[in-house]
């Protein structure tokens, strides 16, 4: 090696290695000195401390904050759940105890033994949970037979109580034990394995507020780890409560309006963006997720083709169908391409190049103006308008309403839908836009996708003539002492900048949809309050001929968006019935029923007197009310 | 080009020493985890698997001539620094720090191999660098850049423990190369404002707490000072003879944190007392002195620098871990080589030992 001379030349390396050896030895000597100090000089003192080292920490879980509706009615709270624990240090006869427990609790002996064995390696004071969630009867029975159960302890911990069962399950979400991926997140750095956290919905997105702070007990144990006494106790801090914008009664009515049909509905205050009802049907039972769910139950959720676990109101993206004509119409008016009087002759189809685009009414609508085109949902009118506007101009107006992006309602994983443009297609598929693709977009088909929340916001913005309020679900956060920590006031996201005259022209059409003869939305009509709206039927797949029996998953979606009262709008609603086939037939009556419930509650529509109700009306009796009958009576089919 | 002399010159003492320490480590891990009701393979068995893996890597590390390392050193250095950048950009975040890189079938933590890589790179650099009467401040510029890049990247993760270790290893090698006093004083003067700034702007609250609690653990005896106090009690209560295998109350009642990993030595101290500790300290000292001896007997400068670097790596791990357990140093997550449970540490240490064996058995070939 070329540098070897360098090493040999002087005794330097040898001296330096020697120096390093001395330094290392000195360092180890320092360690030994410290060990000498601790283990010999201080040994007695520290041994004493280890003998008295009896302070152990037992965490106590904090009860989660409650979730209330806008009127202060409890939607989710906590209730005590009782578990049976065995404290090994206090058990005298293990086998006899396990025999008794298996008889009292009706549990398998082997299962109990297994749990005992798993907890064995721990300190003797540490309770081993052998059964959780026991019934009140079992609890009483154990209490009565305490004498023969030395070493058995009943532990109480708070669990989520869903006082309204499956109501608003998707909105509320459910709890579950924290998993490994979650433990890795910064947000959960203070959590311990075994803690319960929100897994979806409000419970997840507002976890930070709801969780509270765990407390704990400092206990003293003896040298063998047996419990002696509690030294100090820190009480857990209850989580903050959330007051939602949801109206519990309206939520109930909204969910019941669906019957057994799959779909979603969002009801919104037109002048604040507060979401009054947020429903996804069918629901599920959130309490099953934090407790024990049978495999059969799980399987039935998974195999139901109506997808009960899916939050359709938040994550469902549907072609808006004819409800989107509202946007196309506004774009046409604003761009000066049409006015209220301009007409189109609908022959039942429209040709662009070699393609023929059909109107839903094969016979054609004849000569129609804007109002008539909206009322009868004439496709040809909007094909023509859409062709003149071009896709980018339609998209620009859709964006003015906040479509194509999540609205920020305060739940995680909110979807944003799709509003196609020429550039969007270029970027997504690397292909150019064909003129013929604009026509389906004009009637809310093709690439267009929207969520129920977006549709509700869109129609609310039409109703108030141009102000987009942020749709939100939480009204305020309240601490355990009842003090308001944060209030969520209505927030204006943007204004559309569209002329009031254009809105009025479209709204006249929307009024006609529900209230005039040949209107497609007649089934949403209320006689006490003026309702306006738009129906939509959106294709799931293109079918060559619409004859015969179409399989469920290929049937069209039915939509209805609307608001009321027409003259002074308060409430907007968007309803989608998955595979409901016709907006006017399937979605409009559901929307009508929801709006009726809203005005009944406000006292504007008199509630029909229910014959069966001799007893006083309470919340838990609602299920039994024969609502379906009332509805049919009140909404007559058009013509 | 297999040479008989390689086998006859194999350093059985070094390998034997390492295996002896590892064996004691396994026995200790058995005791440290005896009170855990764990499902699956027990920790001490998994540790045996790691030792076997480590020995295999050790064999690989000593089978090829270590001069190969000199040729590839800068490439490897560049590669690992690149991985450190990648891990910051795409790494997996765990407990607020981004250290791991997912490669589909396995994960790597590029800050760990950096410990070895910095040794090889520094050895390569100083092998060709003329030193007359010690390095001047100007001479330190390139080494500072070579060291600075990975250290800053590791601190960004943040992984203060590894950053400090890599720096200490590099500084030890500089001491071997020899630095002039004037340069040392200048560096220290320059470092003071950096430490000041680091305390205020870089360190996270939990890290500051560790340092504060090291200075005054009684401030928060049940909070972050808990580890230091409990560990000192465990070590001290062992006395001269110890409480006996599986009879340490501190460890069996699980007062100690991370008692099979970073605090494994405190379990050992409690159960085997001063006598046991003396044995371990002597074994580790012997290991370090043996490593330095290999550096001395090696005839080329590259090998000698390499041996000093690897020995420094082992030395600092040992001293920082033991110092932490007995309350001489603040709590930083540094494992005790061959003794704490864990595959990462075992692999790095064994590769280091492989390099030492490699140098040792080729000492007569030049």
Short mmCIF file of N, CA and C in Angstrom, two decimals, chain B residues 147-290:
data_model
loop_
_atom_site.label_atom_id
_atom_site.label_comp_id
_atom_site.label_asym_id
_atom_site.label_seq_id
_atom_site.Cartn_x
_atom_site.Cartn_y
_atom_site.Cartn_z
N UNK B 147 -19.56 13.93 7.18
CA UNK B 147 -20.32 13.56 8.38
C UNK B 147 -21.63 14.35 8.47
N UNK B 148 -21.55 15.62 8.12
CA UNK B 148 -22.70 16.52 8.32
C UNK B 148 -23.93 16.10 7.55
N UNK B 149 -23.76 15.72 6.29
CA UNK B 149 -24.92 15.40 5.46
C UNK B 149 -25.80 14.30 6.10
N UNK B 150 -25.22 13.10 6.38
CA UNK B 150 -26.09 12.07 6.97
C UNK B 150 -26.60 12.46 8.36
N UNK B 151 -25.76 13.13 9.16
CA UNK B 151 -26.18 13.44 10.53
C UNK B 151 -27.39 14.39 10.51
N UNK B 152 -27.34 15.40 9.64
CA UNK B 152 -28.48 16.31 9.56
C UNK B 152 -29.73 15.59 9.09
N UNK B 153 -29.55 14.69 8.11
CA UNK B 153 -30.72 13.94 7.60
C UNK B 153 -31.31 13.05 8.70
N UNK B 154 -30.43 12.44 9.51
CA UNK B 154 -30.92 11.57 10.58
C UNK B 154 -31.61 12.39 11.66
N UNK B 155 -31.04 13.58 11.93
CA UNK B 155 -31.67 14.44 12.94
C UNK B 155 -33.04 14.91 12.48
N UNK B 156 -33.20 15.02 11.18
CA UNK B 156 -34.48 15.49 10.63
C UNK B 156 -35.58 14.46 10.83
N UNK B 157 -35.21 13.18 11.04
CA UNK B 157 -36.24 12.12 11.09
C UNK B 157 -37.27 12.26 12.20
N UNK B 158 -37.08 12.58 13.43
CA UNK B 158 -35.79 12.79 14.05
C UNK B 158 -35.35 11.56 14.84
N UNK B 159 -34.04 11.28 14.81
CA UNK B 159 -33.50 10.16 15.56
C UNK B 159 -32.20 10.65 16.20
N UNK B 160 -32.38 11.35 17.31
CA UNK B 160 -31.24 12.00 17.96
C UNK B 160 -30.18 10.99 18.37
N UNK B 161 -30.61 9.85 18.91
CA UNK B 161 -29.67 8.83 19.40
C UNK B 161 -28.70 8.39 18.31
N UNK B 162 -29.25 8.02 17.14
CA UNK B 162 -28.39 7.55 16.06
C UNK B 162 -27.49 8.67 15.54
N UNK B 163 -28.04 9.89 15.45
CA UNK B 163 -27.23 11.02 14.98
C UNK B 163 -26.03 11.23 15.90
N UNK B 164 -26.27 11.15 17.20
CA UNK B 164 -25.17 11.33 18.15
C UNK B 164 -24.15 10.20 17.99
N UNK B 165 -24.65 8.96 17.85
CA UNK B 165 -23.73 7.83 17.72
C UNK B 165 -22.84 7.94 16.49
N UNK B 166 -23.47 8.27 15.35
CA UNK B 166 -22.69 8.41 14.12
C UNK B 166 -21.62 9.48 14.32
N UNK B 167 -21.99 10.59 14.96
CA UNK B 167 -21.01 11.66 15.20
C UNK B 167 -19.88 11.20 16.11
N UNK B 168 -20.25 10.48 17.17
CA UNK B 168 -19.23 10.02 18.12
C UNK B 168 -18.24 9.05 17.46
N UNK B 169 -18.78 8.17 16.61
CA UNK B 169 -17.91 7.22 15.90
C UNK B 169 -16.91 8.00 15.04
N UNK B 170 -17.44 8.97 14.29
CA UNK B 170 -16.57 9.75 13.41
C UNK B 170 -15.53 10.52 14.21
N UNK B 171 -15.95 11.12 15.34
CA UNK B 171 -15.01 11.88 16.16
C UNK B 171 -13.92 10.98 16.72
N UNK B 172 -14.29 9.76 17.12
CA UNK B 172 -13.28 8.84 17.65
C UNK B 172 -12.23 8.54 16.59
N UNK B 173 -12.69 8.38 15.34
CA UNK B 173 -11.72 8.11 14.27
C UNK B 173 -10.83 9.33 14.05
N UNK B 174 -11.40 10.51 14.17
CA UNK B 174 -10.59 11.73 14.05
C UNK B 174 -9.52 11.77 15.13
N UNK B 175 -9.90 11.36 16.34
CA UNK B 175 -8.94 11.36 17.44
C UNK B 175 -7.78 10.41 17.12
N UNK B 176 -8.12 9.31 16.47
CA UNK B 176 -7.08 8.35 16.09
C UNK B 176 -6.17 8.96 15.03
N UNK B 177 -6.79 9.65 14.07
CA UNK B 177 -6.00 10.29 13.02
C UNK B 177 -5.14 11.41 13.62
N UNK B 178 -5.65 12.01 14.67
CA UNK B 178 -5.02 13.10 15.39
C UNK B 178 -5.47 14.46 14.87
N UNK B 179 -6.00 15.24 15.78
CA UNK B 179 -6.44 16.59 15.45
C UNK B 179 -5.62 17.55 16.31
N UNK B 180 -5.23 18.68 15.74
CA UNK B 180 -4.46 19.65 16.53
C UNK B 180 -5.35 20.29 17.60
N UNK B 181 -4.71 20.64 18.69
CA UNK B 181 -5.45 21.23 19.81
C UNK B 181 -6.17 22.50 19.40
N UNK B 182 -5.46 23.29 18.58
CA UNK B 182 -6.08 24.56 18.17
C UNK B 182 -7.38 24.29 17.43
N UNK B 183 -7.39 23.26 16.58
CA UNK B 183 -8.59 22.93 15.82
C UNK B 183 -9.71 22.47 16.75
N UNK B 184 -9.35 21.64 17.75
CA UNK B 184 -10.36 21.13 18.69
C UNK B 184 -11.02 22.29 19.43
N UNK B 185 -10.19 23.21 19.93
CA UNK B 185 -10.73 24.36 20.67
C UNK B 185 -11.64 25.18 19.77
N UNK B 186 -11.20 25.38 18.53
CA UNK B 186 -12.00 26.18 17.60
C UNK B 186 -13.35 25.53 17.35
N UNK B 187 -13.35 24.19 17.15
CA UNK B 187 -14.61 23.48 16.89
C UNK B 187 -15.54 23.60 18.08
N UNK B 188 -14.98 23.44 19.29
CA UNK B 188 -15.83 23.52 20.48
C UNK B 188 -16.46 24.91 20.60
N UNK B 189 -15.65 25.94 20.35
CA UNK B 189 -16.17 27.31 20.43
C UNK B 189 -17.29 27.52 19.41
N UNK B 190 -17.09 26.93 18.24
CA UNK B 190 -18.11 27.10 17.20
C UNK B 190 -19.38 26.31 17.54
N UNK B 191 -19.20 25.21 18.27
CA UNK B 191 -20.33 24.32 18.54
C UNK B 191 -21.27 24.90 19.60
N UNK B 192 -20.74 25.72 20.52
CA UNK B 192 -21.57 26.21 21.62
C UNK B 192 -22.84 26.91 21.15
N UNK B 193 -22.74 27.88 20.23
CA UNK B 193 -24.00 28.50 19.77
C UNK B 193 -24.92 27.52 19.07
N UNK B 194 -24.35 26.47 18.41
CA UNK B 194 -25.19 25.49 17.75
C UNK B 194 -26.00 24.70 18.78
N UNK B 195 -25.34 24.32 19.87
CA UNK B 195 -26.06 23.60 20.92
C UNK B 195 -27.16 24.47 21.50
N UNK B 196 -26.85 25.75 21.68
CA UNK B 196 -27.83 26.66 22.23
C UNK B 196 -29.06 26.72 21.32
N UNK B 197 -28.78 26.91 20.03
CA UNK B 197 -29.88 26.97 19.06
C UNK B 197 -30.64 25.66 18.98
N UNK B 198 -29.90 24.55 19.04
CA UNK B 198 -30.52 23.24 18.98
C UNK B 198 -31.49 23.02 20.12
N UNK B 199 -31.11 23.45 21.31
CA UNK B 199 -31.97 23.27 22.47
C UNK B 199 -33.29 24.02 22.28
N UNK B 200 -33.17 25.21 21.72
CA UNK B 200 -34.37 26.04 21.62
C UNK B 200 -35.22 25.72 20.41
N UNK B 201 -34.57 25.27 19.31
CA UNK B 201 -35.35 25.13 18.08
C UNK B 201 -35.48 23.71 17.58
N UNK B 202 -34.53 22.83 17.90
CA UNK B 202 -34.58 21.49 17.30
C UNK B 202 -35.20 20.46 18.24
N UNK B 203 -34.76 20.41 19.48
CA UNK B 203 -35.18 19.35 20.38
C UNK B 203 -36.67 19.42 20.63
N UNK B 204 -37.32 18.23 20.65
CA UNK B 204 -38.73 18.18 20.96
C UNK B 204 -38.89 18.14 22.47
N UNK B 205 -40.09 18.44 22.91
CA UNK B 205 -40.30 18.54 24.36
C UNK B 205 -39.91 17.28 25.10
N UNK B 206 -40.23 16.10 24.50
CA UNK B 206 -39.91 14.88 25.23
C UNK B 206 -38.41 14.69 25.38
N UNK B 207 -37.66 15.19 24.36
CA UNK B 207 -36.20 15.06 24.45
C UNK B 207 -35.62 16.00 25.50
N UNK B 208 -36.19 17.22 25.55
CA UNK B 208 -35.75 18.16 26.58
C UNK B 208 -36.05 17.58 27.96
N UNK B 209 -37.26 17.00 28.10
CA UNK B 209 -37.64 16.42 29.38
C UNK B 209 -36.65 15.35 29.82
N UNK B 210 -36.20 14.53 28.86
CA UNK B 210 -35.25 13.48 29.20
C UNK B 210 -33.98 14.07 29.78
N UNK B 211 -33.53 15.17 29.19
CA UNK B 211 -32.29 15.76 29.66
C UNK B 211 -32.52 16.44 31.02
N UNK B 212 -33.64 17.14 31.14
CA UNK B 212 -33.95 17.77 32.43
C UNK B 212 -34.09 16.71 33.51
N UNK B 213 -34.76 15.61 33.16
CA UNK B 213 -34.99 14.57 34.14
C UNK B 213 -33.73 13.80 34.50
N UNK B 214 -32.79 13.80 33.58
CA UNK B 214 -31.52 13.17 33.89
C UNK B 214 -30.80 13.99 34.94
N UNK B 215 -30.90 15.31 34.78
CA UNK B 215 -30.24 16.17 35.75
C UNK B 215 -30.98 16.15 37.07
N UNK B 216 -32.30 16.15 37.02
CA UNK B 216 -33.05 16.13 38.27
C UNK B 216 -34.27 15.22 38.13
N UNK B 217 -34.04 13.90 38.26
CA UNK B 217 -35.13 12.95 38.01
C UNK B 217 -36.27 13.08 39.01
N UNK B 218 -36.01 13.63 40.19
CA UNK B 218 -37.06 13.66 41.20
C UNK B 218 -38.12 14.72 40.93
N UNK B 219 -37.85 15.54 39.92
CA UNK B 219 -38.83 16.56 39.56
C UNK B 219 -40.17 15.95 39.17
N UNK B 220 -40.12 14.86 38.47
CA UNK B 220 -41.35 14.26 37.97
C UNK B 220 -41.23 12.75 38.09
N UNK B 221 -41.26 12.23 39.34
CA UNK B 221 -40.88 10.84 39.57
C UNK B 221 -41.82 9.83 38.91
N UNK B 222 -43.06 10.21 38.61
CA UNK B 222 -43.95 9.24 37.98
C UNK B 222 -44.13 9.51 36.51
N UNK B 223 -43.59 10.64 36.06
CA UNK B 223 -43.69 10.96 34.65
C UNK B 223 -42.45 10.52 33.93
N UNK B 224 -41.75 11.45 33.31
CA UNK B 224 -40.63 11.05 32.48
C UNK B 224 -39.35 10.77 33.27
N UNK B 225 -39.31 11.15 34.55
CA UNK B 225 -38.13 10.80 35.37
C UNK B 225 -38.22 9.37 35.88
N UNK B 226 -39.37 8.75 35.67
CA UNK B 226 -39.65 7.41 36.17
C UNK B 226 -38.62 6.38 35.75
N UNK B 227 -38.28 6.38 34.48
CA UNK B 227 -37.36 5.37 33.97
C UNK B 227 -36.03 5.38 34.70
N UNK B 228 -35.48 6.58 34.85
CA UNK B 228 -34.15 6.69 35.47
C UNK B 228 -34.21 6.21 36.91
N UNK B 229 -35.23 6.67 37.65
CA UNK B 229 -35.32 6.30 39.06
C UNK B 229 -35.50 4.78 39.21
N UNK B 230 -36.44 4.23 38.44
CA UNK B 230 -36.71 2.79 38.57
C UNK B 230 -35.48 1.96 38.19
N UNK B 231 -34.76 2.41 37.17
CA UNK B 231 -33.59 1.67 36.75
C UNK B 231 -32.50 1.72 37.82
N UNK B 232 -32.30 2.90 38.40
CA UNK B 232 -31.28 3.02 39.46
C UNK B 232 -31.63 2.13 40.65
N UNK B 233 -32.94 2.13 41.00
CA UNK B 233 -33.37 1.28 42.11
C UNK B 233 -33.09 -0.19 41.78
N UNK B 234 -33.40 -0.57 40.55
CA UNK B 234 -33.17 -1.97 40.15
C UNK B 234 -31.70 -2.34 40.28
N UNK B 235 -30.84 -1.49 39.71
CA UNK B 235 -29.41 -1.78 39.72
C UNK B 235 -28.89 -1.84 41.15
N UNK B 236 -29.20 -0.79 41.94
CA UNK B 236 -28.67 -0.68 43.29
C UNK B 236 -29.17 -1.78 44.20
N UNK B 237 -30.46 -2.12 44.08
CA UNK B 237 -31.02 -3.11 45.00
C UNK B 237 -30.44 -4.50 44.74
N UNK B 238 -29.74 -4.66 43.62
CA UNK B 238 -29.09 -5.94 43.36
C UNK B 238 -27.96 -6.23 44.35
N UNK B 239 -27.35 -5.19 44.88
CA UNK B 239 -26.27 -5.39 45.86
C UNK B 239 -25.09 -6.12 45.26
N UNK B 240 -24.31 -6.77 46.11
CA UNK B 240 -23.11 -7.43 45.63
C UNK B 240 -23.44 -8.71 44.87
N UNK B 241 -24.32 -9.52 45.47
CA UNK B 241 -24.57 -10.84 44.90
C UNK B 241 -25.79 -10.90 43.98
N UNK B 242 -26.62 -9.87 44.03
CA UNK B 242 -27.82 -9.89 43.21
C UNK B 242 -28.96 -10.64 43.87
N UNK B 243 -30.17 -10.50 43.31
CA UNK B 243 -31.35 -11.14 43.91
C UNK B 243 -31.55 -12.54 43.35
N UNK B 244 -30.75 -12.90 42.37
CA UNK B 244 -30.86 -14.25 41.81
C UNK B 244 -31.68 -14.26 40.53
N UNK B 245 -31.35 -15.23 39.67
CA UNK B 245 -32.01 -15.37 38.38
C UNK B 245 -33.53 -15.50 38.56
N UNK B 246 -34.29 -14.71 37.82
CA UNK B 246 -35.75 -14.69 37.86
C UNK B 246 -36.30 -14.15 39.17
N UNK B 247 -35.45 -13.61 40.02
CA UNK B 247 -35.93 -13.14 41.31
C UNK B 247 -35.82 -11.63 41.51
N UNK B 248 -35.52 -10.91 40.45
CA UNK B 248 -35.47 -9.45 40.57
C UNK B 248 -36.87 -8.89 40.68
N UNK B 249 -37.18 -8.25 41.79
CA UNK B 249 -38.56 -7.78 41.96
C UNK B 249 -38.87 -6.64 41.01
N UNK B 250 -37.92 -5.77 40.80
CA UNK B 250 -38.15 -4.64 39.91
C UNK B 250 -38.53 -5.11 38.51
N UNK B 251 -37.78 -6.12 38.05
CA UNK B 251 -38.04 -6.55 36.68
C UNK B 251 -39.24 -7.49 36.61
N UNK B 252 -39.34 -8.44 37.54
CA UNK B 252 -40.44 -9.40 37.46
C UNK B 252 -41.79 -8.72 37.69
N UNK B 253 -41.80 -7.64 38.47
CA UNK B 253 -43.05 -6.91 38.67
C UNK B 253 -43.21 -5.80 37.64
N UNK B 254 -42.30 -5.76 36.71
CA UNK B 254 -42.38 -4.86 35.57
C UNK B 254 -42.44 -3.38 35.97
N UNK B 255 -41.54 -2.98 36.84
CA UNK B 255 -41.40 -1.57 37.13
C UNK B 255 -40.56 -0.89 36.05
N UNK B 256 -39.77 -1.70 35.37
CA UNK B 256 -38.83 -1.13 34.40
C UNK B 256 -39.47 -0.98 33.04
N UNK B 257 -39.09 0.06 32.35
CA UNK B 257 -39.58 0.23 30.98
C UNK B 257 -38.69 -0.58 30.04
N UNK B 258 -39.18 -0.98 28.90
CA UNK B 258 -38.38 -1.61 27.84
C UNK B 258 -37.33 -2.54 28.42
N UNK B 259 -37.78 -3.39 29.33
CA UNK B 259 -36.75 -4.10 30.10
C UNK B 259 -36.07 -5.23 29.34
N UNK B 260 -36.58 -5.60 28.17
CA UNK B 260 -35.83 -6.61 27.41
C UNK B 260 -35.00 -5.95 26.31
N UNK B 261 -35.24 -4.67 26.06
CA UNK B 261 -34.44 -4.01 25.03
C UNK B 261 -33.44 -3.05 25.66
N UNK B 262 -33.79 -1.76 25.72
CA UNK B 262 -32.81 -0.78 26.18
C UNK B 262 -32.41 -0.96 27.66
N UNK B 263 -33.34 -1.48 28.46
CA UNK B 263 -33.01 -1.60 29.88
C UNK B 263 -32.68 -3.04 30.29
N UNK B 264 -32.24 -3.85 29.34
CA UNK B 264 -31.92 -5.25 29.65
C UNK B 264 -30.82 -5.33 30.71
N UNK B 265 -29.86 -4.41 30.64
CA UNK B 265 -28.74 -4.49 31.59
C UNK B 265 -29.21 -4.20 33.01
N UNK B 266 -30.28 -3.42 33.16
CA UNK B 266 -30.71 -3.16 34.53
C UNK B 266 -31.39 -4.41 35.13
N UNK B 267 -32.03 -5.21 34.30
CA UNK B 267 -32.56 -6.49 34.78
C UNK B 267 -31.40 -7.37 35.24
N UNK B 268 -30.37 -7.42 34.42
CA UNK B 268 -29.19 -8.24 34.74
C UNK B 268 -28.56 -7.77 36.05
N UNK B 269 -28.39 -6.45 36.18
CA UNK B 269 -27.75 -5.90 37.38
C UNK B 269 -28.52 -6.26 38.64
N UNK B 270 -29.86 -6.22 38.53
CA UNK B 270 -30.66 -6.51 39.71
C UNK B 270 -30.51 -7.98 40.12
N UNK B 271 -30.46 -8.85 39.12
CA UNK B 271 -30.48 -10.27 39.44
C UNK B 271 -29.09 -10.85 39.71
N UNK B 272 -28.05 -10.23 39.19
CA UNK B 272 -26.71 -10.79 39.34
C UNK B 272 -25.76 -9.92 40.16
N UNK B 273 -26.23 -8.73 40.55
CA UNK B 273 -25.46 -7.89 41.47
C UNK B 273 -24.15 -7.38 40.89
N UNK B 274 -23.35 -6.83 41.78
CA UNK B 274 -22.08 -6.24 41.37
C UNK B 274 -21.15 -7.26 40.73
N UNK B 275 -21.18 -8.48 41.25
CA UNK B 275 -20.31 -9.53 40.71
C UNK B 275 -20.62 -9.75 39.23
N UNK B 276 -21.91 -9.89 38.92
CA UNK B 276 -22.32 -10.08 37.53
C UNK B 276 -21.94 -8.90 36.67
N UNK B 277 -22.19 -7.69 37.21
CA UNK B 277 -21.88 -6.47 36.45
C UNK B 277 -20.39 -6.38 36.16
N UNK B 278 -19.61 -6.72 37.18
CA UNK B 278 -18.16 -6.67 37.01
C UNK B 278 -17.75 -7.58 35.86
N UNK B 279 -18.34 -8.78 35.82
CA UNK B 279 -18.04 -9.71 34.74
C UNK B 279 -18.38 -9.10 33.39
N UNK B 280 -19.58 -8.51 33.29
CA UNK B 280 -20.00 -7.95 32.01
C UNK B 280 -19.10 -6.79 31.59
N UNK B 281 -18.79 -5.90 32.54
CA UNK B 281 -17.95 -4.75 32.22
C UNK B 281 -16.57 -5.23 31.73
N UNK B 282 -16.04 -6.26 32.41
CA UNK B 282 -14.73 -6.78 32.02
C UNK B 282 -14.80 -7.40 30.62
N UNK B 283 -15.87 -8.16 30.36
CA UNK B 283 -16.01 -8.77 29.04
C UNK B 283 -16.08 -7.70 27.95
N UNK B 284 -16.86 -6.66 28.19
CA UNK B 284 -16.98 -5.61 27.19
C UNK B 284 -15.66 -4.83 27.04
N UNK B 285 -14.99 -4.58 28.15
CA UNK B 285 -13.71 -3.88 28.07
C UNK B 285 -12.72 -4.71 27.26
N UNK B 286 -12.73 -6.01 27.52
CA UNK B 286 -11.86 -6.92 26.79
C UNK B 286 -12.15 -6.84 25.29
N UNK B 287 -13.44 -6.80 24.96
CA UNK B 287 -13.86 -6.71 23.56
C UNK B 287 -13.30 -5.45 22.90
N UNK B 288 -13.43 -4.32 23.62
CA UNK B 288 -12.98 -3.04 23.08
C UNK B 288 -11.45 -3.04 22.91
N UNK B 289 -10.74 -3.51 23.95
CA UNK B 289 -9.28 -3.51 23.88
C UNK B 289 -8.80 -4.46 22.77
N UNK B 290 -9.52 -5.57 22.62
CA UNK B 290 -9.17 -6.53 21.56
C UNK B 290 -9.32 -5.87 20.19
#
